[in-house]
Every structure is written in C-alpha cells, then in structure tokens.
Amino acid sequence: MALSDIKLNFINRSSDVNNSTVVVFQQNVAESFGEIAIAWKVIENCGRLDNHPFTYPLNFQIAASDSYGNYTPRLDAVDGMAYEMVKDTSGDVLTVASVPATSSAEVEVRNNLTQGAINANIYRSGRLLAAKTNMAPGQKAVFQFHPRIYIGVVNQIVESDVMDSAVIKTINTELNLFGISSADIVMTGGGPGPGSLPFEFHLENINTM
Amino acid sequence: MSQEISTNELKWHSGDWRKVPMKQEPYNGLEITGVPTYDDEHKFVSATITVKDFTKAPKGLASTMEDVTLADEWVNIPVPVTSPPSDDFTVDGAIKLRVGSNEILLRVKLAYGPEKMQRQEIGFIGGFPSVSPA
C-alpha cells in the first residue's frame, strides 16, 4: 500500500432491517455537478455492527477502449499528466502525451486517432471511478477530483454502475478527506416502521496526516 | 502580542458548487473561507472563518466566526443577523480547528440547502500552515 493511501473503515451502527446497500462515489469536478457518476465502491450485506474496511488511494489508473472493442492496459496516472490514444505500428495504443494537461490538477485523455471514437476510463484502487464515452478524434476527456467522497444508501446498484442525476440527488452526504490518513465512517439511523430515521454518516477515530 | 494577517487564506466550495449559478433556488452551494493570524514568531494563533450560503441568496449570506482557536471545541455557525430578518441562511452545524502534522486543519460538520434537499458536509476541508512562511 502506498503511503498516500487513506484507510477508511465503514461501520454499520444503524438500525437497518432492509439489508441496505451503501454506495461511495466521487464527482469529476471537470464536468457539471450532479449529471453523472459511477458507483466506485458498493458495500453489500454489511450487517448491523459489521465493519467494512477499504482504501482510498490518492493516485489513479487510466485506460481507454477503441471502436474495435480493444482495451488498453491501465496506466498509472497522476494529476497534471495527459495521455493520448494513437495508432502506432502495432495498432491503437494509449501513451503518455508530450504536452501535459492544461491544469496541474487534472488528468487528460486525448483521442489522437485519425478515425474512430474512444472511451476513457479512470480507476481508483482498481475500480472504475469515472468515464467519458464516445470521444471523437480530436476530443479529450478531463478528469479532476477533490479529496472528497459521497456516500449514501441506494438499492439495486453494483460497482461500476452509472448513476444518473435522479440517483445522485438522493445521496447528500459529502465526506471531506483533506489531511486524513485514516478514519471510521459510521452509519446510523434506519429502522423498521414509521419510526425509521434517515440514514446518517459521521467520522470517528480520525487520524490526520 | 501583535498579530499579522496572513495571505495563507483558505477558500473551499461545496461539491454542488456551480461556476455558473442557478437562476432559481438553490442558486448555488456553500463557500467557506478562512483567514489565519500569526504571532510575532509566525506561529498560528487563530483564524476567522466565514461560511457563505448561496442556497436562497444569489449574492450569498455570510456568517463569520472570528478568532477561532485550537481549543478543540466545536464552534457553532451562527445565523447572521439581517435587517429585515430572514430565513435565507440554511446552514446548521459547527466548525473546529485541529492540529495536523504539518498544518492546522479546518473540520466541519454541517447541513445546508433546501428543506427537502438538505446536504451534509463532514470532515476536513482544508488547512492553514502552522507557521507562516511569510
């Protein structure tokens, strides 16, 4: 595990009786807020008083796929870097671009093929974090993430699912991870019948960097 | 003890912040700014924290907490006094400062937004240098 990883530990201290599923995601701030997001981490079957540790690395991997259905290997990415899909003597490949990203806080993926759209995917901890699809030649995907995650209860969702604005609007808790090296994310609320409380999240056992 | 105003200001926007504000409520999200003060030896003394809520006010409605120190106590975010009185300030919560390894961290726990679409902000949103580089 890299030194920069943030260790998070989800703890279910709710009164939930519906075996609810918890989803964690991030917003690509280079795109408009609330339009689309990917279910980055899904916590299932985490019963009352169970915990579920997971890691939030600060670095990413990126990959692309072309119109022929080819998927590139995942490349390690850091803020400020740019990548380009180009055709070389072997076929379509994703390489580090000679011109860096416009902003040092962003990661870019450019479609520098002469023809054919590509999809650009960005991963954190090996799981899909965000994607930009159907990029025509000359277009680029821009990814930027603040150190914050969104967490909420959503049913019938699996990791890498695309969440539309209607789903995103139901998730209203934002956890700010600036300066944190580890923390417990505690879920409370829930319960049966009319006395059921809204689910709430808070941080405990915080260690800072 | 004289105090210097630092340029190490903190500015943070909530995740729902829009570069182009909406034309109806909620007009925008939250903006939190912090201005630290340092003593003669450039050590951190306190910070003035301002929470500006744009939910119901297109130009924002600000609540300011002056001289927040490292007392390790939550400081409630006061409802700003306006004339005439209004209920446009939707923020309910508190802030506090905590010493990190290299900086003073600003922690929040608050809710804001329209009644039926309240959003929660939890955790650490930024920091000030423990020692002013100036």
Tab-separated table of C-alpha atoms in Angstrom:
chain	number	residue	atom	x	y	z
A	1	MET	CA	0.000	0.000	0.000
A	2	ALA	CA	1.348	3.405	-0.923
A	3	LEU	CA	1.991	5.938	1.833
A	4	SER	CA	-0.579	8.244	0.358
A	5	ASP	CA	-3.463	5.804	0.715
A	6	ILE	CA	-6.293	6.795	3.048
A	7	LYS	CA	-7.590	3.921	5.146
A	8	LEU	CA	-11.332	4.074	5.647
A	9	ASN	CA	-13.462	1.751	7.709
A	10	PHE	CA	-17.226	1.706	7.215
A	11	ILE	CA	-19.125	0.690	10.366
A	12	ASN	CA	-22.829	-0.086	10.298
A	13	ARG	CA	-24.295	1.182	13.556
A	14	SER	CA	-27.703	1.729	12.002
A	15	SER	CA	-30.964	0.025	12.855
A	16	ASP	CA	-31.414	-1.029	9.243
A	17	VAL	CA	-33.652	-4.043	8.635
A	18	ASN	CA	-33.592	-3.957	4.832
A	19	ASN	CA	-30.039	-5.125	4.192
A	20	SER	CA	-29.412	-1.791	2.504
A	21	THR	CA	-26.592	-1.258	0.074
A	22	VAL	CA	-24.182	1.628	0.609
A	23	VAL	CA	-22.563	3.319	-2.355
A	24	VAL	CA	-19.489	5.524	-2.420
A	25	PHE	CA	-18.612	7.675	-5.408
A	26	GLN	CA	-16.789	10.799	-6.488
A	27	GLN	CA	-17.731	13.628	-8.778
A	28	ASN	CA	-15.482	14.526	-11.658
A	29	VAL	CA	-15.346	18.257	-10.986
A	30	ALA	CA	-14.226	18.917	-14.526
A	31	GLU	CA	-17.801	18.021	-15.509
A	32	SER	CA	-21.046	19.665	-14.405
A	33	PHE	CA	-22.142	18.721	-10.896
A	34	GLY	CA	-24.758	16.038	-10.451
A	35	GLU	CA	-25.095	14.945	-14.046
A	36	ILE	CA	-23.485	11.544	-13.970
A	37	ALA	CA	-21.310	9.499	-11.650
A	38	ILE	CA	-20.007	5.964	-11.334
A	39	ALA	CA	-20.632	3.719	-8.330
A	40	TRP	CA	-16.994	3.418	-7.254
A	41	LYS	CA	-17.437	1.333	-4.126
A	42	VAL	CA	-20.527	-0.657	-3.176
A	43	ILE	CA	-20.853	-2.169	0.297
A	44	GLU	CA	-23.331	-5.040	0.431
A	45	ASN	CA	-24.583	-7.360	3.165
A	46	CYS	CA	-22.779	-5.364	5.841
A	47	GLY	CA	-24.975	-6.260	8.803
A	48	ARG	CA	-25.614	-4.318	11.948
A	49	LEU	CA	-22.336	-3.650	13.810
A	50	ASP	CA	-20.330	-5.169	10.947
A	51	ASN	CA	-17.489	-3.131	9.511
A	52	HIS	CA	-16.043	-2.952	6.024
A	53	PRO	CA	-12.511	-1.583	5.589
A	54	PHE	CA	-11.451	-0.136	2.271
A	55	THR	CA	-8.688	2.013	0.894
A	56	TYR	CA	-8.821	5.312	-0.944
A	57	PRO	CA	-5.551	5.748	-2.840
A	58	LEU	CA	-4.634	9.237	-3.962
A	59	ASN	CA	-3.421	8.064	-7.346
A	60	PHE	CA	-5.311	6.709	-10.325
A	61	GLN	CA	-5.021	4.432	-13.295
A	62	ILE	CA	-6.389	5.271	-16.706
A	63	ALA	CA	-7.305	3.147	-19.703
A	64	ALA	CA	-9.092	3.567	-22.994
A	65	SER	CA	-11.045	1.435	-25.399
A	66	ASP	CA	-11.424	1.978	-29.127
A	67	SER	CA	-14.254	1.464	-31.586
A	68	TYR	CA	-12.957	-2.012	-32.429
A	69	GLY	CA	-13.557	-3.193	-28.868
A	70	ASN	CA	-9.885	-3.146	-27.875
A	71	TYR	CA	-9.000	-2.207	-24.304
A	72	THR	CA	-5.614	-0.729	-23.425
A	73	PRO	CA	-3.693	-1.731	-20.308
A	74	ARG	CA	-4.241	0.505	-17.307
A	75	LEU	CA	-1.543	3.128	-16.850
A	76	ASP	CA	-0.683	4.820	-13.573
A	77	ALA	CA	-1.726	8.440	-13.659
A	78	VAL	CA	-1.113	11.476	-11.516
A	79	ASP	CA	-2.587	14.940	-11.649
A	80	GLY	CA	-1.155	17.102	-14.386
A	81	MET	CA	-0.429	14.263	-16.779
A	82	ALA	CA	-2.002	13.779	-20.189
A	83	TYR	CA	-2.371	10.632	-22.251
A	84	GLU	CA	-3.251	10.134	-25.861
A	85	MET	CA	-4.707	7.315	-27.890
A	86	VAL	CA	-2.669	6.998	-31.067
A	87	LYS	CA	-2.226	4.455	-33.817
A	88	ASP	CA	1.278	3.027	-33.965
A	89	THR	CA	2.712	0.139	-35.942
A	90	SER	CA	1.005	-2.354	-33.626
A	91	GLY	CA	-2.436	-0.728	-33.617
A	92	ASP	CA	-4.217	1.626	-31.219
A	93	VAL	CA	-2.215	2.330	-28.069
A	94	LEU	CA	-2.523	4.663	-25.095
A	95	THR	CA	0.676	6.578	-24.350
A	96	VAL	CA	1.852	9.479	-22.235
A	97	ALA	CA	1.377	12.681	-24.225
A	98	SER	CA	4.297	15.025	-24.747
A	99	VAL	CA	2.135	18.007	-23.822
A	100	PRO	CA	0.923	17.822	-20.209
A	101	ALA	CA	-2.618	18.512	-19.052
A	102	THR	CA	-3.848	22.086	-19.215
A	103	SER	CA	-4.159	22.166	-15.428
A	104	SER	CA	-1.809	20.550	-12.908
A	105	ALA	CA	-4.894	19.410	-11.016
A	106	GLU	CA	-6.344	17.475	-13.936
A	107	VAL	CA	-5.696	14.284	-15.865
A	108	GLU	CA	-6.431	14.335	-19.586
A	109	VAL	CA	-7.020	11.579	-22.110
A	110	ARG	CA	-6.962	12.701	-25.745
A	111	ASN	CA	-8.240	10.885	-28.773
A	112	ASN	CA	-5.453	11.468	-31.289
A	113	LEU	CA	-6.596	8.744	-33.663
A	114	THR	CA	-7.407	9.844	-37.176
A	115	GLN	CA	-10.690	7.982	-37.051
A	116	GLY	CA	-12.870	6.167	-34.569
A	117	ALA	CA	-14.284	7.208	-31.209
A	118	ILE	CA	-12.774	6.072	-27.920
A	119	ASN	CA	-13.907	5.709	-24.329
A	120	ALA	CA	-11.661	6.889	-21.491
A	121	ASN	CA	-11.909	5.289	-18.079
A	122	ILE	CA	-10.225	6.317	-14.840
A	123	TYR	CA	-9.827	3.937	-11.909
A	124	ARG	CA	-9.035	4.287	-8.243
A	125	SER	CA	-7.978	1.242	-6.266
A	126	GLY	CA	-8.657	-0.847	-9.363
A	127	ARG	CA	-12.318	0.136	-9.505
A	128	LEU	CA	-13.929	2.347	-12.115
A	129	LEU	CA	-14.214	5.910	-10.825
A	130	ALA	CA	-15.307	7.910	-13.860
A	131	ALA	CA	-15.609	7.563	-17.606
A	132	LYS	CA	-16.021	9.633	-20.716
A	133	THR	CA	-17.551	7.832	-23.667
A	134	ASN	CA	-17.742	8.318	-27.423
A	135	MET	CA	-14.926	10.821	-27.752
A	136	ALA	CA	-14.400	11.611	-31.416
A	137	PRO	CA	-10.902	12.172	-32.821
A	138	GLY	CA	-9.548	15.475	-31.530
A	139	GLN	CA	-11.650	15.392	-28.388
A	140	LYS	CA	-10.328	14.899	-24.887
A	141	ALA	CA	-11.581	13.723	-21.518
A	142	VAL	CA	-10.696	15.817	-18.499
A	143	PHE	CA	-10.756	14.285	-15.028
A	144	GLN	CA	-10.365	16.176	-11.774
A	145	PHE	CA	-11.297	15.009	-8.305
A	146	HIS	CA	-11.304	16.824	-4.993
A	147	PRO	CA	-10.366	14.766	-1.911
A	148	ARG	CA	-13.981	14.103	-1.037
A	149	ILE	CA	-16.366	11.213	-1.409
A	150	TYR	CA	-20.105	10.966	-1.464
A	151	ILE	CA	-21.812	8.207	0.486
A	152	GLY	CA	-25.406	7.088	0.696
A	153	VAL	CA	-27.853	4.225	0.668
A	154	VAL	CA	-29.032	3.077	-2.743
A	155	ASN	CA	-30.660	-0.205	-3.567
A	156	GLN	CA	-30.005	-2.371	-6.609
A	157	ILE	CA	-26.676	-0.965	-7.592
A	158	VAL	CA	-23.391	-2.660	-8.365
A	159	GLU	CA	-19.878	-1.314	-8.690
A	160	SER	CA	-19.165	0.499	-11.958
A	161	ASP	CA	-22.861	1.228	-12.499
A	162	VAL	CA	-23.591	4.623	-13.991
A	163	MET	CA	-25.716	6.702	-11.634
A	164	ASP	CA	-27.901	9.327	-13.194
A	165	SER	CA	-28.859	12.672	-11.680
A	166	ALA	CA	-32.014	11.253	-10.075
A	167	VAL	CA	-29.980	8.751	-8.065
A	168	ILE	CA	-27.211	11.229	-7.284
A	169	LYS	CA	-29.745	13.647	-5.814
A	170	THR	CA	-30.709	11.066	-3.191
A	171	ILE	CA	-27.122	10.913	-1.901
A	172	ASN	CA	-26.469	14.037	0.075
A	173	THR	CA	-23.553	13.305	2.376
A	174	GLU	CA	-20.126	14.554	1.385
A	175	LEU	CA	-17.101	13.342	3.321
A	176	ASN	CA	-14.091	15.633	3.055
A	177	LEU	CA	-10.849	13.701	3.306
A	178	PHE	CA	-8.337	16.537	3.218
A	179	GLY	CA	-5.472	15.762	5.582
A	180	ILE	CA	-6.927	12.452	6.777
A	181	SER	CA	-4.816	9.298	6.868
A	182	SER	CA	-7.484	7.045	8.363
A	183	ALA	CA	-10.998	7.276	9.741
A	184	ASP	CA	-14.096	5.293	10.561
A	185	ILE	CA	-17.235	6.155	8.605
A	186	VAL	CA	-20.130	5.363	10.908
A	187	MET	CA	-23.659	4.925	9.595
A	188	THR	CA	-26.595	5.409	11.951
A	189	GLY	CA	-30.358	5.763	11.506
A	190	GLY	CA	-32.691	3.434	9.668
A	191	GLY	CA	-35.013	1.056	11.481
A	192	PRO	CA	-38.394	-0.573	10.930
A	193	GLY	CA	-41.792	1.032	10.635
A	194	PRO	CA	-42.913	4.622	10.892
A	195	GLY	CA	-40.236	5.406	13.468
A	196	SER	CA	-37.491	4.796	10.938
A	197	LEU	CA	-34.876	7.538	10.890
A	198	PRO	CA	-32.941	8.817	7.886
A	199	PHE	CA	-29.537	7.249	7.479
A	200	GLU	CA	-26.746	9.495	8.662
A	201	PHE	CA	-22.975	9.269	8.398
A	202	HIS	CA	-20.225	10.700	10.530
A	203	LEU	CA	-16.490	10.280	11.051
A	204	GLU	CA	-14.826	8.743	14.096
A	205	ASN	CA	-11.293	7.707	15.075
A	206	ILE	CA	-9.781	10.203	12.691
A	207	ASN	CA	-6.029	10.187	12.184
A	208	THR	CA	-4.587	13.081	10.255
A	209	MET	CA	-1.543	13.134	8.024
B	1	MET	CA	1.416	40.394	21.143
B	2	SER	CA	0.986	41.827	17.699
B	3	GLN	CA	-0.678	39.747	15.078
B	4	GLU	CA	-0.116	39.719	11.378
B	5	ILE	CA	-2.779	38.993	8.825
B	6	SER	CA	-1.550	36.232	6.580
B	7	THR	CA	-2.136	35.683	2.941
B	8	ASN	CA	-2.431	31.942	3.620
B	9	GLU	CA	-6.149	32.135	3.123
B	10	LEU	CA	-8.306	29.111	2.618
B	11	LYS	CA	-11.181	29.007	0.175
B	12	TRP	CA	-13.391	25.959	-0.226
B	13	HIS	CA	-16.574	25.252	-2.145
B	14	SER	CA	-19.092	22.506	-1.503
B	15	GLY	CA	-19.341	19.727	-4.041
B	16	ASP	CA	-22.533	21.129	-5.532
B	17	TRP	CA	-20.835	24.435	-6.303
B	18	ARG	CA	-21.553	25.684	-9.812
B	19	LYS	CA	-19.307	28.019	-11.743
B	20	VAL	CA	-22.466	29.405	-13.284
B	21	PRO	CA	-25.088	29.838	-10.534
B	22	MET	CA	-28.623	28.589	-10.990
B	23	LYS	CA	-31.343	31.103	-11.789
B	24	GLN	CA	-33.606	29.711	-9.074
B	25	GLU	CA	-33.169	28.138	-5.650
B	26	PRO	CA	-30.846	26.642	-4.795
B	27	TYR	CA	-28.785	29.335	-6.512
B	28	ASN	CA	-25.535	27.704	-5.502
B	29	GLY	CA	-23.818	25.803	-2.691
B	30	LEU	CA	-21.523	26.896	0.101
B	31	GLU	CA	-18.326	28.874	0.148
B	32	ILE	CA	-16.117	28.705	3.220
B	33	THR	CA	-13.140	30.988	3.602
B	34	GLY	CA	-10.584	31.203	6.359
B	35	VAL	CA	-8.060	33.897	7.203
B	36	PRO	CA	-5.397	32.884	9.744
B	37	THR	CA	-3.481	35.166	12.045
B	38	TYR	CA	0.050	34.537	13.297
B	39	ASP	CA	2.069	35.917	16.187
B	40	ASP	CA	5.414	37.684	16.093
B	41	GLU	CA	7.173	34.354	15.769
B	42	HIS	CA	4.953	33.468	12.809
B	43	LYS	CA	3.137	30.783	14.781
B	44	PHE	CA	-0.547	30.198	14.174
B	45	VAL	CA	-2.830	31.968	16.645
B	46	SER	CA	-6.357	31.790	15.311
B	47	ALA	CA	-8.457	32.062	12.189
B	48	THR	CA	-11.521	33.938	11.085
B	49	ILE	CA	-13.870	31.577	9.315
B	50	THR	CA	-16.699	32.756	7.068
B	51	VAL	CA	-19.446	30.454	5.851
B	52	LYS	CA	-21.349	31.900	2.913
B	53	ASP	CA	-24.605	30.237	1.925
B	54	PHE	CA	-25.953	30.764	-1.590
B	55	THR	CA	-28.955	28.443	-1.287
B	56	LYS	CA	-31.597	31.152	-1.090
B	57	ALA	CA	-29.483	34.260	-1.601
B	58	PRO	CA	-27.994	34.780	-5.070
B	59	LYS	CA	-25.267	37.003	-3.622
B	60	GLY	CA	-24.726	34.777	-0.628
B	61	LEU	CA	-25.446	35.219	3.055
B	62	ALA	CA	-22.362	35.142	5.267
B	63	SER	CA	-21.813	34.007	8.831
B	64	THR	CA	-18.437	34.897	10.317
B	65	MET	CA	-16.693	33.350	13.294
B	66	GLU	CA	-13.757	35.454	14.441
B	67	ASP	CA	-10.695	34.319	16.357
B	68	VAL	CA	-11.373	30.588	16.195
B	69	THR	CA	-8.543	28.970	18.111
B	70	LEU	CA	-7.182	25.491	18.652
B	71	ALA	CA	-9.392	24.997	21.695
B	72	ASP	CA	-10.597	21.646	20.334
B	73	GLU	CA	-14.187	22.723	20.771
B	74	TRP	CA	-16.889	22.838	18.155
B	75	VAL	CA	-17.880	26.404	17.314
B	76	ASN	CA	-21.482	26.683	16.215
B	77	ILE	CA	-22.058	28.540	12.972
B	78	PRO	CA	-24.280	31.478	13.959
B	79	VAL	CA	-27.235	32.578	11.903
B	80	PRO	CA	-26.337	36.020	10.544
B	81	VAL	CA	-28.461	38.905	11.713
B	82	THR	CA	-30.160	40.602	8.812
B	83	SER	CA	-32.483	43.518	8.521
B	84	PRO	CA	-35.215	42.708	7.917
B	85	PRO	CA	-34.834	39.244	9.489
B	86	SER	CA	-34.875	36.410	7.005
B	87	ASP	CA	-34.610	32.641	6.992
B	88	ASP	CA	-32.358	32.596	3.943
B	89	PHE	CA	-29.392	31.185	5.845
B	90	THR	CA	-29.856	27.420	5.713
B	91	VAL	CA	-26.611	26.280	7.351
B	92	ASP	CA	-26.849	24.358	10.606
B	93	GLY	CA	-23.648	22.997	12.074
B	94	ALA	CA	-20.274	23.729	13.562
B	95	ILE	CA	-16.577	24.014	12.810
B	96	LYS	CA	-13.378	23.426	14.690
B	97	LEU	CA	-9.636	23.529	14.189
B	98	ARG	CA	-7.306	20.617	14.770
B	99	VAL	CA	-3.557	20.304	14.678
B	100	GLY	CA	-2.309	18.102	11.856
B	101	SER	CA	1.242	17.002	11.174
B	102	ASN	CA	2.112	19.977	9.030
B	103	GLU	CA	-0.804	22.316	9.278
B	104	ILE	CA	-3.865	23.419	11.155
B	105	LEU	CA	-6.863	21.597	9.740
B	106	LEU	CA	-10.373	23.002	9.481
B	107	ARG	CA	-13.059	20.442	10.266
B	108	VAL	CA	-16.763	20.885	9.563
B	109	LYS	CA	-19.974	19.092	10.368
B	110	LEU	CA	-22.921	20.888	8.888
B	111	ALA	CA	-26.103	20.597	6.886
B	112	TYR	CA	-27.439	23.132	4.419
B	113	GLY	CA	-29.674	23.524	1.437
B	114	PRO	CA	-33.372	23.492	0.681
B	115	GLU	CA	-35.506	21.757	3.302
B	116	LYS	CA	-36.291	18.765	1.130
B	117	MET	CA	-32.815	18.511	-0.359
B	118	GLN	CA	-30.526	19.033	2.624
B	119	ARG	CA	-26.888	18.191	2.089
B	120	GLN	CA	-24.361	17.237	4.732
B	121	GLU	CA	-20.698	18.204	4.803
B	122	ILE	CA	-18.430	16.245	7.098
B	123	GLY	CA	-14.700	16.121	7.578
B	124	PHE	CA	-11.668	18.274	6.910
B	125	ILE	CA	-11.926	20.847	4.155
B	126	GLY	CA	-8.508	22.460	4.213
B	127	GLY	CA	-5.687	23.761	6.309
B	128	PHE	CA	-3.507	26.660	7.331
B	129	PRO	CA	0.259	26.481	7.754
B	130	SER	CA	1.208	26.021	11.430
B	131	VAL	CA	3.980	28.516	10.861
B	132	SER	CA	3.519	31.370	8.452
B	133	PRO	CA	6.022	31.177	5.611
B	134	ALA	CA	5.801	34.945	5.268
